[in-house]
Amino acid sequence: MDVQEIKVFAPATIANVSCGFDVMGCCLDSVGDIMVLKRRSEKGIVISKIHGETLPMEPEKNVAGVAIMALLDALNEQPDFGFDIEIDKRIKPGSGIGSSAASAAGAVFAANELLNRPFTNHELIPFAAEGERAACGAPIADNVAPALLGGFTLVKETEPIKVIELPSIDGLYATIIHPQIEIKTSLSRDILPDHVSLKKAIHQWANVGSLVHALHTNDHELFADSLKDYIVEPHRSKLIPEFDNVIKASVDAGALGGGISGSGPSIFTFSKSEQIADNVKLAIEKIYKNTSIPFHVYTSRINELGVKIIHKK
Ligand code: ADP
């Protein structure tokens, strides 16, 4: 029987995994939005409810609507029904953990189910990336790819989008702090250097290669040793209060390492067990409690599946 209604978990994601700036991302499990998509008898897309945040209700301005439009454009035959979207937005926009990407990925995943799956999850990536265009002006895939595929992903090319799925390390957990400050996108872009020295570039691509190898060989030590960003982090971290102290305290509490999630202000760290991730959480909270900045700290294991179906009927 045709699916009439589907409820999904649309996960938050970490993009810019340290040395993998603009290419590597990974998917979270306990932080994400809930979305419900229903068939409607009239054609077209309607966003009927957004709970939790004030976001555009017009489908052409909301990444969820734009992503579904891109999917529909790629179909040979248009469905004889429309889509009703409800979003329970639990990931704060602008936090650096893929708020818009979750909506774009969740929307195309759920719409694909209502259409009886004309596309694989991998094929949905460019549609979700088109949705991202509504949020940031470019069809970027570094958050939507891990949201749709789960685990770690590497965006190898952008035109056309080519994504490589990478394995995750057994038992890996992330601890993420979202300091509730606003960093202007223009500032976080302007602070980056126009040129990169060859010496730094060599360090960086050596680390990306060894990070990928560590994921394939389940090597925690090499993973920890590769989580170093010589190019972006030294500049952008200046915009995030207590960044160096958070990373140091996390590593002292047992974390493998960390960096800036997306374009910040969230900071991520990875740990090899839930218990260590919880200790890291306490260490990070201790630092931020001494500031006047409101914050949230999350721990999550790495989500190997990406968007998940909660129920469908
Ligand atoms: P993050 O920094 O967590 O990755 P984004 O920068 O991706 O968050 O997304 C925030 C921007 O996207 C905001 O300007 C917001 O208004 C816009 N936007 C449009 N549709 C959505 C949506 N469904 N969910 C979240 N943000 C959306």
XYZ file of C-alpha atoms and ligand atoms in Angstrom:
340
model
C 0.000 0.000 0.000
C 1.163 3.537 -0.727
C 2.629 5.438 2.203
C 0.297 8.332 3.143
C 2.223 9.813 6.059
C 5.733 9.501 7.441
C 7.454 10.782 10.577
C 11.255 10.976 10.526
C 14.187 11.903 12.736
C 16.347 14.380 10.787
C 19.796 14.355 12.408
C 22.198 17.137 13.270
C 25.624 16.785 11.686
C 29.197 17.949 12.217
C 30.735 19.460 9.091
C 34.352 20.580 8.672
C 35.704 17.668 10.681
C 38.991 19.343 11.619
C 41.534 18.902 8.781
C 38.604 17.904 6.514
C 37.441 21.512 6.146
C 34.629 21.751 3.581
C 34.873 18.029 2.755
C 34.387 15.778 5.796
C 31.281 15.475 7.903
C 29.625 13.032 10.265
C 26.142 12.299 11.516
C 24.792 12.608 15.075
C 22.200 10.454 16.741
C 20.665 12.148 19.735
C 20.366 15.670 18.341
C 17.965 16.325 15.496
C 14.602 17.550 14.271
C 11.362 15.638 13.889
C 9.499 16.021 10.607
C 6.123 14.729 9.454
C 5.277 14.621 5.753
C 1.790 13.780 4.513
C 0.315 13.381 1.086
C -2.250 16.051 0.298
C -4.894 15.666 -2.400
C -3.969 19.003 -3.984
C -0.636 19.235 -5.743
C 2.123 21.512 -4.456
C 4.060 21.863 -1.213
C 2.618 23.354 1.970
C 4.524 23.934 5.199
C 1.678 23.731 7.667
C 3.550 23.855 11.009
C 6.963 24.823 12.301
C 7.427 24.268 15.988
C 10.377 25.546 18.032
C 11.830 28.286 15.820
C 10.643 31.092 13.581
C 11.523 30.037 10.040
C 10.044 30.785 6.627
C 6.693 29.045 6.033
C 6.881 29.688 2.273
C 8.161 26.480 0.635
C 10.368 28.432 -1.786
C 12.179 30.089 1.146
C 12.435 27.102 3.466
C 15.191 24.585 2.683
C 12.713 21.712 3.168
C 10.437 23.034 0.412
C 13.297 23.937 -1.938
C 14.857 20.472 -1.550
C 11.568 18.712 -2.394
C 11.103 20.998 -5.434
C 14.559 19.916 -6.681
C 13.578 16.276 -6.187
C 10.284 16.742 -8.066
C 12.134 18.458 -10.942
C 14.204 15.307 -11.428
C 11.154 12.999 -11.768
C 10.000 11.959 -15.246
C 6.401 11.932 -14.140
C 4.892 14.271 -11.528
C 2.928 12.674 -8.659
C -0.838 13.265 -8.575
C -0.608 14.455 -4.960
C 1.104 17.221 -3.009
C 3.099 17.358 0.226
C 2.261 18.741 3.644
C 5.300 19.364 5.860
C 5.478 19.777 9.634
C 8.817 20.574 11.239
C 9.618 20.260 14.916
C 12.847 22.281 14.853
C 15.081 21.158 17.690
C 18.428 22.157 16.132
C 18.960 25.868 16.538
C 19.623 27.620 13.193
C 23.103 29.114 13.022
C 24.500 26.730 15.641
C 26.991 25.049 13.299
C 25.475 21.580 13.561
C 23.524 21.562 10.320
C 20.118 22.958 11.229
C 19.098 23.731 7.662
C 20.738 20.537 6.372
C 18.593 18.428 8.710
C 15.444 19.966 7.232
C 16.660 19.526 3.657
C 17.771 15.925 4.193
C 14.687 14.977 6.235
C 12.386 16.514 3.621
C 13.826 14.691 0.594
C 14.121 11.419 2.503
C 10.471 11.563 3.614
C 9.170 12.764 0.225
C 11.077 9.922 -1.464
C 9.262 7.444 0.809
C 5.863 8.968 -0.047
C 6.810 8.577 -3.723
C 7.681 4.880 -3.192
C 11.415 5.485 -3.329
C 12.360 6.463 -6.867
C 15.827 7.456 -5.548
C 18.501 5.932 -3.318
C 19.661 7.980 -0.309
C 22.875 8.722 -2.187
C 20.888 10.078 -5.144
C 18.961 12.377 -2.790
C 22.121 14.325 -1.835
C 22.064 16.856 -4.728
C 18.372 17.657 -4.050
C 19.043 18.282 -0.370
C 22.090 20.350 -1.377
C 19.799 22.485 -3.572
C 17.755 23.081 -0.424
C 20.914 24.359 1.269
C 21.107 26.989 -1.451
C 18.084 28.641 0.212
C 20.031 28.898 3.502
C 23.514 29.832 2.359
C 23.436 30.685 -1.342
C 25.290 27.609 -2.609
C 24.286 23.955 -3.051
C 26.655 22.638 -0.398
C 26.646 18.967 0.581
C 28.971 18.682 3.564
C 26.089 18.530 6.082
C 23.346 16.958 3.948
C 25.591 14.050 2.869
C 26.213 12.704 6.390
C 22.572 13.494 7.312
C 21.360 11.244 4.480
C 24.005 8.526 4.560
C 25.015 8.396 8.230
C 28.538 7.786 9.541
C 31.352 9.843 8.032
C 31.264 11.230 4.505
C 33.705 13.010 2.250
C 32.539 15.418 -0.442
C 35.085 14.686 -3.136
C 33.644 17.004 -5.755
C 30.991 19.682 -5.849
C 30.178 20.061 -9.574
C 28.590 17.624 -9.928
C 28.422 16.524 -6.317
C 30.389 13.362 -5.622
C 30.279 11.925 -2.113
C 32.283 9.051 -0.637
C 30.871 7.104 2.299
C 33.453 6.346 4.979
C 33.188 3.871 7.836
C 33.062 5.128 11.409
C 35.255 3.988 14.272
C 33.612 1.467 16.626
C 31.930 3.003 19.655
C 32.736 6.604 18.688
C 30.892 9.349 20.580
C 30.799 13.091 20.030
C 30.458 15.761 22.709
C 29.380 19.116 21.323
C 29.055 22.468 23.004
C 26.887 25.130 21.439
C 27.770 28.473 23.004
C 24.785 30.679 22.312
C 26.577 33.545 20.641
C 26.113 34.803 17.131
C 29.085 34.865 14.790
C 28.375 36.824 11.642
C 28.908 34.608 8.584
C 30.709 37.497 6.891
C 33.183 37.710 9.795
C 33.818 33.956 9.877
C 34.540 34.114 6.121
C 36.618 37.299 6.205
C 38.855 35.947 8.936
C 40.111 33.141 6.666
C 43.384 33.673 4.793
C 43.307 34.134 1.002
C 46.502 32.131 0.618
C 47.836 29.057 2.339
C 51.503 28.171 2.663
C 52.638 24.990 0.976
C 54.053 23.785 4.288
C 50.663 24.053 6.010
C 48.873 22.515 3.035
C 51.190 19.500 3.180
C 50.435 18.991 6.883
C 46.740 19.336 6.160
C 46.430 16.806 3.338
C 48.656 14.357 5.214
C 46.164 14.573 8.086
C 43.096 14.166 5.857
C 44.670 11.037 4.353
C 45.563 9.601 7.743
C 42.131 10.459 9.181
C 40.486 8.485 6.370
C 42.922 5.611 6.941
C 42.162 5.675 10.687
C 38.429 5.345 9.954
C 39.050 2.371 7.675
C 41.372 0.623 10.102
C 39.469 1.479 13.300
C 42.624 3.066 14.684
C 41.752 5.409 17.582
C 45.304 6.585 18.053
C 45.822 7.549 14.437
C 42.353 9.163 14.409
C 43.334 11.311 17.408
C 46.683 12.174 15.871
C 45.033 13.237 12.582
C 42.403 15.571 14.067
C 44.485 18.673 13.411
C 43.542 21.633 11.286
C 46.508 23.818 10.331
C 44.599 26.105 7.994
C 41.184 27.228 9.236
C 41.003 26.580 12.963
C 43.886 28.882 13.992
C 41.896 31.798 12.529
C 38.279 30.900 13.226
C 38.857 29.659 16.754
C 39.580 33.273 17.759
C 35.847 33.948 17.308
C 34.827 31.243 19.788
C 35.280 32.058 23.484
C 37.326 29.475 25.424
C 37.996 27.380 22.296
C 41.549 26.346 23.256
C 40.557 25.672 26.861
C 37.618 23.499 25.756
C 39.828 21.368 23.496
C 42.543 21.061 26.144
C 40.114 20.157 28.939
C 38.403 17.632 26.644
C 41.661 15.917 25.741
C 42.666 15.920 29.415
C 39.320 14.213 30.165
C 40.113 11.512 27.597
C 38.787 12.897 24.285
C 40.578 11.982 21.059
C 40.474 15.586 19.836
C 38.064 18.063 18.338
C 37.530 21.240 16.390
C 34.991 23.785 15.164
C 31.711 22.300 13.992
C 30.616 23.803 10.682
C 31.448 27.493 10.788
C 30.914 27.564 14.546
C 30.193 28.593 17.189
C 29.716 24.922 18.188
C 32.828 22.968 19.169
C 32.912 19.186 18.705
C 35.092 16.582 20.369
C 35.253 12.825 19.761
C 35.691 10.123 22.402
C 36.033 6.383 22.131
C 33.244 5.538 24.603
C 30.068 7.007 26.029
C 31.606 7.176 29.478
C 34.535 9.261 28.263
C 32.156 11.479 26.254
C 30.178 12.106 29.469
C 33.374 13.020 31.353
C 34.266 15.374 28.502
C 30.814 16.943 28.823
C 31.462 17.685 32.517
C 34.879 19.166 31.733
C 33.441 21.434 29.035
C 30.512 22.520 31.236
C 32.950 23.475 33.976
C 34.732 25.872 31.620
C 31.606 27.490 30.226
C 29.941 27.848 33.637
C 32.706 30.327 34.414
C 31.607 32.546 31.537
C 28.381 34.510 31.231
C 27.586 32.810 27.921
C 24.509 30.545 27.810
C 25.305 27.159 26.275
C 24.081 23.625 25.569
C 26.258 20.538 25.662
C 25.202 17.369 23.839
C 26.704 13.921 23.722
C 25.801 11.602 20.905
C 27.097 8.439 19.382
C 27.811 8.565 15.680
C 24.631 7.746 13.769
C 25.442 5.138 11.119
C 22.069 5.366 9.369
C 21.346 9.050 8.805
C 17.672 10.068 8.619
C 15.539 7.503 10.471
C 11.893 6.547 10.054
C 9.939 6.909 13.315
C 6.710 5.617 11.791
C 4.829 5.523 8.529
C 1.286 4.628 7.537
P 23.817 25.731 10.966
O 24.753 26.858 11.286
O 23.369 24.982 12.173
O 24.387 24.819 9.914
P 22.384 26.885 8.973
O 23.318 28.045 8.834
O 22.528 25.699 8.087
O 22.493 26.366 10.428
O 20.921 27.390 8.729
C 20.440 28.589 9.156
C 19.790 29.427 8.054
O 18.928 28.686 7.190
C 18.923 30.485 8.691
O 19.136 31.691 7.986
C 17.503 30.001 8.468
O 16.562 31.053 8.399
C 17.621 29.278 7.129
N 16.588 28.226 6.960
C 15.670 28.119 5.973
N 14.914 27.012 6.141
C 15.354 26.418 7.268
C 14.975 25.245 7.954
N 13.967 24.477 7.553
N 15.670 24.914 9.054
C 16.688 25.695 9.499
N 17.097 26.814 8.891
C 16.434 27.187 7.774
